[in-house]
Amino acid sequence: MSDRLTIALDAMGGDSAPRVVVDGAEMACERFPEVDFLMYGREDEVGPLLDRSERLKAVTTLIHTDDVVRSGDKPSVALRAGRKSSMRLAINAVQDGNASGVVSAGNTGALMAMAKFVLKTLPGVDRPAIASFFPTLRGESVMLDLGANLNCDADNIVDFAVMGNVFARCVLGILQPSYGILNVGSEDIKGHEYLQDASAILRRANLPGEFVGFVEGDDIAKGSVDVIVTDGFTGNIALKTAEGTAKLINEYVRQTFKSSLFAGIGYVLARSAMRKLRKRVDPRVYNGAIFLGLNGIAVKSHGGTDALGFANAIGVAIDMANHGVIEKIQADFSTLTRQEPEAQAAAV
Amino acid sequence: MSDRLTIALDAMGGDSAPRVVVDGAEMACERFPEVDFLMYGREDEVGPLLDRSERLKAVTTLIHTDDVVRSGDKPSVALRAGRKSSMRLAINAVQDGNASGVVSAGNTGALMAMAKFVLKTLPGVDRPAIASFFPTLRGESVMLDLGANLNCDADNIVDFAVMGNVFARCVLGILQPSYGILNVGSEDIKGHEYLQDASAILRRANLPGEFVGFVEGDDIAKGSVDVIVTDGFTGNIALKTAEGTAKLINEYVRQTFKSSLFAGIGYVLARSAMRKLRKRVDPRVYNGAIFLGLNGIAVKSHGGTDALGFANAIGVAIDMANHGVIEKIQADFSTLTRQEPEAQAAAV
């Protein structure tokens, strides 16, 4: 590819920043040689790390700023006081047209508040949501919201369903996606009232694909639907519970093969298959959550990930940029809202 | 043991009732020869199943009733109209002193409503909660509420923390349990306001053990705390998400060993270790959720479990009865509420 792409990175965001960000960018620039980086952060910390990789240094512009959004900062405070923070400057780069997307492993709330303020939402979107892919028995599903909106009402849930539907069509390429609302039971009478209301609206809304009603926690990994819709509090708990469970079972598998000589020999024979297994259940492979509904590409990396995980989050941003996802979502969203006046009316 | 114990079973509750209930009871009566059963359900359906096992038939009294609580019944309707249901009669047996505990795989909401109405709550308990054990990297934790109370306020969360604390001391034998509230971040400013309020109350309350504040979804499997406190909606989603993830990874492991000849030979060598692994991650082993805060033993089995899972739920009820858990919890709870007037005052 001759066209080059620029991604803006918040070098100071995440538990082990800037080391993980720089190492992740180095991995990403091997994988995506057509990508340039704008890196925002403290020159005295980031510079020496960059000096270790000529390849990365050649495609990276480091822009110094002292200011950093901390993980404990309230979004409102970060928005007011963090105008020169590495996170904010990286987002500005997208708005100014200097970068095609931004990736940060920093404070989620602050990143969403700043990205919403700077990039604005797409027409028709009230509240952006955080979406991510999940591995399932059937392949991959997308779930949203994963933490942007803790308190939701029926209209928010309906909006997330529309965004998730559009995302599944544009990004997953599923023309008729199935989608459902996460709840404590599949019967219509179950769960919070606002979920029942949202379900009633979606039954009438007639979006493309199939609305199956309510799904339960175990339907996520089953892949019962292409899109799982939930509020940000529940989505975040589900995401992290799934990650924790995967790690626990990985550890059980490891212990299993250490438990006897025969098992150890068995492991050696199965080693290459086991490597594939590890890769399949590695949460780093699924790192990189998408801020959906913004007029620009913003990807949130797990704060505690390592270089491989961060490189994957960069990969998500690159993928979205290469596929022109924002434009597709915008076009699809406006068609959908034009075609479905009753859904739109009910959701306003 | 010469003392015999009686457990009441709702033969008609669960997706594959009464077959799974009868088969589960048969497995349980092999494991616990000192236990008698009172089985409530339709004689024409349950009778023929009982006839297949002499051993079970010898320790079982079948009490006929036509009436059944359905999985879609609202709790309030079941409570009013289901006075002669198999579920209700099984609960009555505990209240009347004819059984030491009741096990049902039926409608959770109806079971909780009936159990609360018939058995009453322990002094000081406003809302009973559903608690269950979770396997963790460190051993076992207990989590509550798993679905009895979907809408909670700060006081409910505080009550669940006290009950969980007492349960960890009485049942897990941990004198100084660690406990935390499930949230979307560990910082004090995170999550719903009522969780922040509950955390502030628990920081002042000075219960035995250590209150760590907020924990996240991945802390469940890590075993970061002995007791995880949450509302019933979030707890149910977390429980089922963990179950679904465990099943997904089990399937990945199975596929891994089928993927090549070497891996297949490796599996054969590791077979006995793999059997142990399967047992460790088998959700049936953890089947049997406890209704905590009631003046009587009531255990809810997963509606979709099989005979092994139902036998394990019976095992939970027997275990609780043998350990005099209700009396211990009652004593501990009253000591705790006497010792901690400010926690009690704040929680009322």
XYZ file of C-alpha atoms in Angstrom:
696
model
C 0.000 0.000 0.000
C 1.461 3.379 -0.930
C -0.985 5.484 1.073
C 0.309 6.113 4.526
C -1.914 6.304 7.589
C -1.272 8.243 10.805
C -2.407 7.088 14.249
C -2.195 9.359 17.306
C -1.071 7.699 20.541
C -1.509 8.864 24.121
C 1.948 7.785 25.291
C 1.187 8.451 28.960
C -2.033 6.431 29.359
C -2.175 3.023 31.073
C -0.657 1.274 34.083
C 2.808 0.826 32.543
C 2.965 3.908 30.324
C 4.911 5.024 28.432
C 6.869 1.746 28.163
C 3.949 -0.435 27.028
C 2.751 2.226 24.566
C 6.161 2.534 22.902
C 6.764 -1.233 22.860
C 3.252 -1.770 21.515
C 3.816 0.812 18.788
C 7.037 -0.939 17.847
C 5.204 -4.246 17.438
C 2.494 -2.481 15.454
C 4.952 -0.796 13.084
C 6.408 -4.188 12.190
C 2.907 -5.455 11.448
C 1.710 -2.282 9.681
C 4.671 -0.743 7.834
C 2.364 1.823 6.183
C 1.536 3.525 9.505
C 3.054 6.675 11.021
C 2.616 7.640 14.658
C 2.051 10.883 16.463
C 3.084 10.229 20.054
C 2.060 12.626 22.819
C 3.853 12.608 26.191
C 6.840 13.590 28.280
C 9.912 13.839 26.108
C 12.324 12.821 28.882
C 10.367 9.597 29.475
C 9.244 8.692 25.959
C 12.369 9.859 24.082
C 14.831 7.329 25.576
C 12.355 4.508 24.896
C 11.998 5.579 21.278
C 15.791 5.692 20.930
C 15.865 1.935 21.385
C 14.051 1.251 18.092
C 15.259 2.859 14.882
C 12.380 1.460 12.900
C 9.772 2.967 15.226
C 11.655 6.235 15.571
C 11.693 6.640 11.784
C 7.862 6.659 11.609
C 7.144 8.490 14.867
C 6.818 12.175 15.673
C 7.075 12.779 19.420
C 5.197 15.852 20.645
C 6.148 16.863 24.141
C 3.623 17.695 26.827
C 4.077 17.612 30.587
C 0.424 17.205 31.351
C -1.082 13.760 32.037
C -4.632 12.614 32.856
C -4.430 10.333 35.882
C -6.462 7.154 36.280
C -8.297 8.572 39.299
C -9.249 11.900 37.666
C -12.951 12.577 37.279
C -13.910 12.975 33.594
C -15.269 16.490 34.236
C -12.001 17.549 35.881
C -9.908 15.994 33.100
C -12.043 17.796 30.528
C -11.569 21.186 32.197
C -7.991 20.919 33.455
C -6.462 18.495 30.947
C -6.485 20.669 27.824
C -2.753 20.144 27.327
C -2.709 16.510 28.449
C -1.217 13.822 26.225
C -4.697 12.285 25.926
C -6.361 15.499 24.814
C -3.639 16.424 22.310
C -3.835 12.947 20.760
C -7.607 13.338 20.327
C -7.132 16.844 18.892
C -4.854 15.342 16.229
C -7.819 13.359 14.877
C -10.113 16.386 14.915
C -7.442 18.512 13.167
C -7.076 15.916 10.428
C -3.499 15.094 11.387
C -4.350 11.527 12.395
C -6.933 8.960 11.236
C -7.528 7.648 14.743
C -6.440 7.846 18.366
C -5.491 5.043 20.774
C -5.185 5.453 24.552
C -4.853 3.054 27.485
C -5.679 5.836 29.939
C -8.664 6.759 32.097
C -11.757 5.513 30.220
C -14.164 8.139 31.527
C -11.816 11.004 30.685
C -11.080 9.588 27.233
C -14.788 9.292 26.436
C -15.589 12.775 27.771
C -12.750 14.362 25.794
C -13.408 12.364 22.617
C -17.095 13.265 22.740
C -16.283 16.945 23.350
C -13.613 17.195 20.644
C -14.789 14.783 17.923
C -18.542 15.213 18.547
C -21.122 12.487 18.055
C -22.531 11.357 14.716
C -25.888 12.881 13.737
C -28.668 11.017 15.582
C -26.391 9.670 18.321
C -27.095 10.992 21.800
C -24.648 8.966 23.853
C -21.644 7.183 22.337
C -20.967 3.671 23.621
C -17.945 1.434 24.054
C -18.069 -1.704 21.910
C -15.796 -4.705 21.695
C -15.587 -8.090 20.032
C -16.091 -11.250 22.048
C -14.976 -14.734 21.055
C -17.914 -17.152 21.007
C -18.686 -20.771 20.163
C -19.976 -19.521 16.804
C -17.204 -17.027 15.996
C -17.352 -13.425 17.137
C -20.006 -11.197 18.632
C -19.984 -7.521 19.471
C -21.168 -6.207 22.839
C -21.982 -2.663 23.902
C -21.971 -0.589 26.070
C -18.907 -1.703 28.034
C -18.603 1.215 30.404
C -19.282 4.615 28.849
C -22.828 4.957 30.205
C -23.367 3.515 33.674
C -26.934 4.765 34.141
C -29.161 4.072 31.173
C -32.838 4.343 30.336
C -34.885 2.534 27.691
C -34.016 5.093 24.980
C -30.272 4.685 25.578
C -30.584 0.914 25.269
C -32.524 1.317 22.019
C -29.802 3.677 20.695
C -27.093 1.156 21.583
C -29.070 -1.529 19.754
C -29.223 0.643 16.624
C -25.475 1.436 16.838
C -24.586 -2.201 17.452
C -26.794 -3.234 14.552
C -25.071 -0.742 12.245
C -21.645 -1.815 13.509
C -22.381 -5.496 12.867
C -23.467 -4.655 9.331
C -20.554 -2.309 8.530
C -17.673 -3.937 10.392
C -18.630 -7.583 10.777
C -20.320 -7.591 7.362
C -23.449 -9.312 8.685
C -26.313 -7.905 6.636
C -29.055 -9.252 8.906
C -27.532 -9.304 12.391
C -29.316 -10.928 15.303
C -29.363 -8.856 18.467
C -30.658 -9.067 22.019
C -30.694 -7.232 25.339
C -28.675 -8.696 28.220
C -30.983 -9.579 31.117
C -31.443 -12.042 33.987
C -33.875 -14.231 32.070
C -35.233 -14.638 28.582
C -38.920 -14.200 29.465
C -40.467 -10.831 28.653
C -41.397 -10.183 32.292
C -37.818 -10.454 33.561
C -35.436 -7.776 34.787
C -35.436 -4.008 35.131
C -38.453 -2.159 33.787
C -36.375 0.016 31.432
C -35.084 -3.158 29.764
C -38.651 -4.363 29.257
C -39.533 -0.975 27.774
C -36.500 -1.052 25.468
C -37.429 -4.554 24.357
C -40.980 -3.446 23.534
C -39.653 -0.523 21.454
C -37.192 -2.753 19.574
C -39.919 -5.314 18.802
C -41.829 -2.568 17.006
C -38.741 -0.912 15.498
C -38.127 -3.387 12.726
C -34.371 -2.869 12.346
C -32.542 -5.070 9.822
C -31.869 -8.531 11.209
C -33.604 -10.345 14.041
C -34.356 -8.962 17.487
C -34.490 -12.017 19.767
C -35.545 -10.147 22.922
C -33.623 -10.885 26.101
C -30.444 -12.946 26.315
C -28.611 -14.095 29.456
C -24.985 -13.961 30.579
C -24.132 -17.370 29.175
C -25.472 -16.364 25.759
C -22.449 -14.064 25.326
C -19.958 -16.928 24.980
C -22.514 -19.149 23.250
C -22.745 -16.582 20.486
C -26.548 -16.755 20.609
C -26.711 -13.328 18.949
C -24.367 -11.173 16.853
C -24.947 -8.085 18.989
C -25.431 -7.987 22.764
C -26.897 -4.762 24.066
C -26.499 -3.681 27.689
C -25.864 -0.682 29.926
C -22.244 0.299 30.590
C -22.176 -0.922 34.171
C -23.415 -4.424 33.404
C -21.325 -4.636 30.215
C -18.149 -3.741 32.062
C -18.809 -6.333 34.778
C -19.588 -9.007 32.157
C -16.461 -8.183 30.119
C -14.140 -8.341 33.120
C -15.837 -11.407 34.596
C -15.318 -13.213 31.280
C -11.658 -12.133 31.186
C -11.097 -13.282 34.767
C -12.760 -16.635 34.117
C -10.660 -17.193 30.986
C -7.477 -16.516 32.953
C -8.586 -18.858 35.737
C -9.204 -21.737 33.345
C -5.929 -21.059 31.506
C -4.202 -21.441 34.849
C -6.131 -24.671 35.549
C -5.012 -26.029 32.157
C -1.390 -25.105 32.945
C -1.588 -26.829 36.329
C -3.199 -29.885 34.723
C -0.186 -30.483 32.495
C 2.232 -30.018 35.372
C 0.382 -32.494 37.557
C 2.009 -35.709 36.341
C 4.824 -37.019 34.146
C 2.359 -38.485 31.634
C 0.469 -35.195 31.454
C 3.780 -33.420 30.931
C 4.692 -35.676 28.021
C 1.174 -35.226 26.685
C 1.693 -31.477 26.793
C 4.933 -31.711 24.810
C 3.138 -33.707 22.107
C 0.229 -31.286 22.042
C 2.451 -28.235 22.286
C 1.700 -26.657 18.933
C -2.042 -27.188 19.389
C -1.784 -25.743 22.893
C -0.058 -22.673 21.534
C -3.038 -22.132 19.246
C -5.363 -22.603 22.220
C -3.480 -20.031 24.276
C -3.733 -17.577 21.436
C -7.453 -18.218 21.150
C -8.202 -17.473 24.774
C -5.663 -14.654 25.125
C -7.566 -11.524 26.183
C -4.819 -9.416 24.601
C -6.034 -10.592 21.188
C -9.362 -8.908 21.942
C -7.827 -5.733 23.362
C -9.017 -2.489 21.828
C -12.523 -1.262 22.543
C -14.182 1.034 20.017
C -15.896 4.280 20.977
C -18.975 3.927 18.841
C -21.094 6.868 17.702
C -18.285 9.443 17.521
C -17.376 11.375 14.404
C -13.832 9.978 14.466
C -11.952 6.824 15.388
C -11.068 6.464 19.074
C -9.913 3.154 20.531
C -9.481 2.412 24.226
C -6.840 -0.119 25.223
C -7.043 -2.023 28.501
C -5.059 -0.031 31.086
C -3.240 -3.125 32.319
C -2.346 -4.684 28.967
C 1.175 -5.356 27.712
C 2.886 -4.406 24.436
C 1.128 -7.152 22.445
C -2.252 -6.040 23.738
C -1.518 -2.402 22.959
C -0.329 -3.326 19.467
C -3.662 -5.083 18.934
C -5.556 -1.958 20.036
C -3.553 0.027 17.463
C -4.507 -2.653 14.937
C -8.216 -2.076 15.678
C -7.848 1.652 14.960
C -5.939 0.953 11.728
C -8.531 -1.587 10.657
C -11.381 0.854 11.234
C -9.566 3.612 9.339
C -8.719 1.361 6.386
C -12.346 0.273 6.107
C -13.760 3.785 6.298
C -15.954 2.627 9.130
C -17.052 6.050 10.369
C -18.384 7.009 6.939
C -20.140 3.646 6.559
C -21.694 3.883 10.007
C -22.830 7.424 9.347
C -24.433 6.500 6.023
C -26.064 3.374 7.434
C -27.250 5.190 10.536
C -28.932 7.950 8.559
C -30.580 5.443 6.201
C -31.780 3.434 9.161
C -33.209 6.408 10.969
C -34.884 7.614 7.775
C -36.367 4.180 7.087
C -37.570 3.587 10.623
C -39.423 6.692 11.703
C -41.289 4.911 14.491
C -38.056 3.594 16.069
C -36.558 7.020 15.864
C -39.644 8.658 17.305
C -39.767 6.178 20.148
C -36.076 6.567 20.851
C -36.043 10.364 21.074
C -24.024 -41.502 61.377
C -27.127 -42.866 63.022
C -29.135 -39.617 62.924
C -31.184 -39.433 59.774
C -31.848 -36.204 57.913
C -34.825 -35.345 55.693
C -34.647 -33.113 52.612
C -37.783 -31.888 50.807
C -37.609 -31.862 47.006
C -39.747 -29.967 44.510
C -39.979 -32.799 41.986
C -41.615 -30.595 39.327
C -39.099 -27.699 39.213
C -36.528 -27.299 36.422
C -36.302 -27.703 32.657
C -36.233 -31.531 32.727
C -38.360 -32.195 35.798
C -39.235 -34.592 37.233
C -36.603 -36.831 35.589
C -33.544 -34.824 36.612
C -34.868 -34.387 40.163
C -35.426 -38.125 40.654
C -32.122 -39.093 39.021
C -30.323 -36.446 41.077
C -31.923 -37.728 44.265
C -30.789 -41.237 43.375
C -27.197 -40.064 42.994
C -27.492 -38.143 46.259
C -28.840 -41.134 48.173
C -25.795 -43.151 47.161
C -23.541 -40.387 48.425
C -25.560 -39.618 51.561
C -27.088 -42.883 52.831
C -28.324 -41.150 55.997
C -30.773 -38.932 54.073
C -34.506 -39.406 53.528
C -36.485 -37.497 50.908
C -39.927 -35.949 50.802
C -40.752 -35.574 47.132
C -43.612 -33.325 45.989
C -45.121 -33.679 42.533
C -47.431 -35.496 40.164
C -47.686 -39.126 41.189
C -48.260 -40.376 37.635
C -45.057 -38.707 36.450
C -42.801 -39.135 39.478
C -44.003 -42.584 40.572
C -42.783 -44.529 37.514
C -39.371 -42.820 37.753
C -39.087 -43.771 41.426
C -39.970 -47.351 40.585
C -36.714 -47.657 38.666
C -34.571 -47.330 41.810
C -35.248 -49.516 44.841
C -32.625 -47.782 46.884
C -34.161 -44.341 46.325
C -37.703 -45.596 46.720
C -36.813 -47.017 50.137
C -35.853 -43.594 51.513
C -38.433 -41.483 49.639
C -41.982 -40.488 50.496
C -43.838 -39.210 47.437
C -46.572 -36.684 48.169
C -48.900 -36.116 45.249
C -49.918 -32.691 44.065
C -51.188 -31.653 40.651
C -50.194 -28.058 40.977
C -46.919 -26.781 39.494
C -45.280 -23.323 39.452
C -44.234 -22.581 35.867
C -40.970 -20.889 34.925
C -42.804 -17.894 33.457
C -45.075 -17.308 36.490
C -44.651 -13.984 38.258
C -43.585 -14.492 41.889
C -46.665 -12.624 43.163
C -48.969 -14.873 41.121
C -47.158 -18.023 42.242
C -47.426 -16.881 45.850
C -51.184 -16.312 45.595
C -52.226 -19.119 43.280
C -49.583 -21.747 43.995
C -50.498 -22.699 47.570
C -50.755 -26.350 46.597
C -47.837 -26.374 44.178
C -45.013 -28.880 44.569
C -42.689 -25.971 45.321
C -44.865 -24.548 48.067
C -45.530 -27.904 49.732
C -41.798 -28.681 49.763
C -41.104 -25.351 51.486
C -43.943 -25.969 53.948
C -42.252 -29.243 54.929
C -39.271 -27.261 56.249
C -41.499 -24.824 58.138
C -43.514 -27.700 59.657
C -40.328 -29.376 60.882
C -40.752 -32.384 58.604
C -37.630 -31.587 56.585
C -34.276 -29.942 57.382
C -34.093 -28.179 54.032
C -35.715 -27.773 50.628
C -34.189 -28.007 47.145
C -35.887 -26.791 43.954
C -34.730 -26.209 40.375
C -37.873 -24.222 39.627
C -38.714 -20.537 39.066
C -36.201 -18.562 41.181
C -38.437 -15.581 41.869
C -41.350 -17.749 42.959
C -39.095 -19.909 45.147
C -37.651 -16.850 46.893
C -41.081 -15.237 47.373
C -42.578 -18.430 48.804
C -39.555 -19.264 50.960
C -39.537 -15.742 52.385
C -43.274 -15.863 53.040
C -43.264 -19.311 54.633
C -39.901 -19.556 56.393
C -39.577 -15.827 57.226
C -36.299 -13.954 57.385
C -33.852 -14.075 60.274
C -34.102 -11.206 62.786
C -32.328 -8.142 61.336
C -32.552 -9.316 57.734
C -34.729 -7.182 55.466
C -34.144 -8.864 52.103
C -32.747 -12.391 51.758
C -30.113 -12.886 49.077
C -28.956 -15.723 46.858
C -25.367 -16.771 47.513
C -23.113 -19.261 45.790
C -19.518 -20.454 45.835
C -17.160 -19.528 43.019
C -13.923 -21.324 42.147
C -10.983 -18.901 42.186
C -7.210 -18.901 41.748
C -6.959 -18.895 45.547
C -9.642 -21.490 46.313
C -13.273 -20.527 46.812
C -15.140 -17.274 47.245
C -18.778 -16.581 47.955
C -20.793 -14.056 45.942
C -24.189 -12.517 46.680
C -26.802 -11.475 45.590
C -27.156 -13.642 42.496
C -30.667 -12.701 41.501
C -33.122 -12.318 44.380
C -33.010 -8.506 44.466
C -32.677 -6.816 41.100
C -33.117 -3.237 42.324
C -30.967 -2.433 45.333
C -30.060 0.640 47.346
C -27.052 1.285 49.577
C -28.699 -0.279 52.626
C -29.443 -3.523 50.758
C -25.815 -3.759 49.643
C -24.673 -3.198 53.237
C -27.047 -5.941 54.424
C -25.682 -8.362 51.798
C -22.151 -7.543 52.968
C -23.076 -8.375 56.552
C -24.773 -11.637 55.491
C -21.851 -12.591 53.264
C -19.436 -11.811 56.041
C -21.374 -14.000 58.466
C -21.641 -16.771 55.872
C -17.885 -16.735 55.209
C -17.239 -17.012 58.943
C -19.823 -19.740 59.624
C -19.666 -21.826 56.457
C -16.197 -21.199 54.994
C -14.670 -20.988 58.486
C -12.779 -17.796 57.670
C -12.689 -15.811 60.907
C -11.551 -12.568 59.288
C -13.012 -12.615 55.773
C -12.035 -10.035 53.192
C -14.951 -8.549 51.296
C -15.601 -6.002 48.589
C -18.350 -4.498 46.437
C -18.449 -5.371 42.738
C -18.017 -2.234 40.636
C -16.586 -0.949 37.350
C -13.372 0.297 38.938
C -11.540 0.136 42.236
C -11.324 3.896 42.825
C -13.769 5.358 45.346
C -15.330 7.673 42.758
C -16.371 4.868 40.402
C -19.769 3.444 39.621
C -23.336 3.996 40.780
C -23.864 6.426 43.643
C -25.586 3.838 45.843
C -22.468 1.671 45.630
C -20.318 4.604 46.732
C -22.723 5.207 49.627
C -22.644 1.527 50.606
C -18.855 1.578 50.503
C -18.736 4.622 52.775
C -21.056 2.912 55.286
C -19.008 -0.307 55.242
C -15.752 1.633 55.770
C -17.213 2.967 59.015
C -18.968 -0.255 59.966
C -15.929 -2.166 61.167
C -17.214 -5.676 60.505
C -14.823 -8.568 61.234
C -12.254 -9.024 58.491
C -11.118 -6.538 55.901
C -13.315 -4.363 53.710
C -11.244 -3.678 50.581
C -13.731 -1.291 48.949
C -14.560 -1.912 45.287
C -13.515 -4.949 43.288
C -13.940 -5.519 39.529
C -15.297 -8.384 37.459
C -11.932 -10.074 37.046
C -11.424 -10.076 40.828
C -14.122 -12.760 41.122
C -11.984 -15.475 39.500
C -8.762 -14.048 40.932
C -10.156 -14.632 44.416
C -9.133 -11.124 45.445
C -11.671 -11.259 48.272
C -13.527 -13.982 50.187
C -16.905 -12.292 49.743
C -18.103 -10.387 46.675
C -21.134 -8.198 47.289
C -23.396 -7.042 44.450
C -27.012 -6.438 43.485
C -29.010 -9.380 42.142
C -29.075 -8.181 38.545
C -25.314 -7.718 38.236
C -24.599 -10.877 40.235
C -26.794 -12.974 37.964
C -25.136 -11.592 34.815
C -21.662 -12.178 36.283
C -22.507 -15.739 37.347
C -23.893 -16.704 33.962
C -21.156 -14.908 32.023
C -18.564 -16.865 34.009
C -20.409 -20.133 33.332
C -20.641 -19.370 29.629
C -16.965 -18.467 29.397
C -15.956 -21.650 31.212
C -17.981 -23.726 28.754
C -16.465 -21.877 25.784
C -12.920 -22.560 26.923
C -13.733 -26.191 27.719
C -14.892 -26.500 24.123
C -11.709 -24.797 22.872
C -9.622 -27.297 24.897
C -11.610 -30.185 23.418
C -11.090 -28.861 19.885
C -7.383 -28.341 20.589
C -6.827 -32.015 21.296
C -8.785 -33.041 18.232
C -6.796 -30.729 15.969
C -3.839 -33.043 15.214
C -2.623 -36.585 15.690
C 0.135 -35.469 18.064
C -2.330 -33.481 20.121
C -4.609 -36.541 20.192
C -1.797 -38.749 21.520
C -0.933 -36.000 23.990
C -4.531 -36.065 25.177
C -4.448 -39.815 25.756
C -1.299 -39.452 27.873
C -2.790 -36.563 29.831
C -6.210 -38.197 30.124
C -6.363 -38.664 33.860
C -5.130 -35.128 34.472
C -7.678 -33.838 31.930
C -10.445 -35.636 33.790
C -9.475 -33.730 36.924
C -9.453 -30.504 34.909
C -12.934 -31.147 33.568
C -14.183 -31.755 37.091
C -12.584 -28.529 38.261
C -14.281 -26.373 35.662
C -17.593 -28.244 35.674
C -20.338 -25.761 36.607
C -22.408 -28.678 37.925
C -19.918 -28.988 40.786
C -20.895 -25.481 41.868
C -24.618 -25.999 41.399
C -26.793 -25.175 44.389
C -27.303 -21.544 45.373
C -28.185 -20.775 48.972
C -31.061 -18.490 49.981
C -29.269 -16.535 52.656
C -31.073 -14.705 55.459
C -34.037 -17.082 55.740
C -35.005 -18.917 58.894
C -34.617 -22.260 57.176
C -32.489 -23.982 54.546
C -33.573 -23.397 50.939
C -31.325 -24.265 48.013
C -31.958 -23.302 44.392
C -30.621 -25.596 41.691
C -29.922 -24.358 38.180
C -33.047 -24.975 36.107
C -31.060 -26.497 33.266
C -28.768 -28.756 35.262
C -28.598 -32.537 34.966
C -28.791 -35.258 37.614
C -25.208 -34.709 38.798
C -25.827 -30.998 39.201
C -29.077 -31.582 41.075
C -27.367 -34.126 43.346
C -24.782 -31.449 44.157
C -27.533 -28.972 45.045
C -28.987 -31.581 47.406
C -25.470 -31.945 48.829
C -25.358 -28.224 49.597
C -28.611 -28.450 51.569
C -27.370 -31.510 53.475
C -24.070 -29.804 54.234
C -25.796 -26.737 55.592
C -28.126 -28.827 57.735
C -25.312 -30.970 59.129
C -23.357 -27.877 60.111
C -26.298 -26.132 61.779
C -25.640 -23.167 59.560
C -28.904 -21.320 60.194
C -28.322 -21.327 63.964
C -24.710 -20.190 63.514
C -25.682 -17.434 61.126
C -28.437 -16.277 63.448
C -26.099 -16.173 66.458
C -23.323 -14.466 64.532
C -25.693 -11.984 62.956
C -27.165 -10.929 66.273
C -23.684 -10.567 67.823
C -22.544 -8.536 64.862
C -25.524 -6.233 64.876
C -25.166 -5.772 68.655
C -21.450 -5.018 68.303
C -21.824 -2.600 65.402
C -24.587 -0.189 66.312
C -23.456 2.434 63.791
C -23.475 -0.034 60.897
C -26.910 -1.176 61.958
C -28.158 2.369 62.356
C -26.826 3.307 58.952
C -28.329 0.235 57.356
C -31.846 0.670 58.710
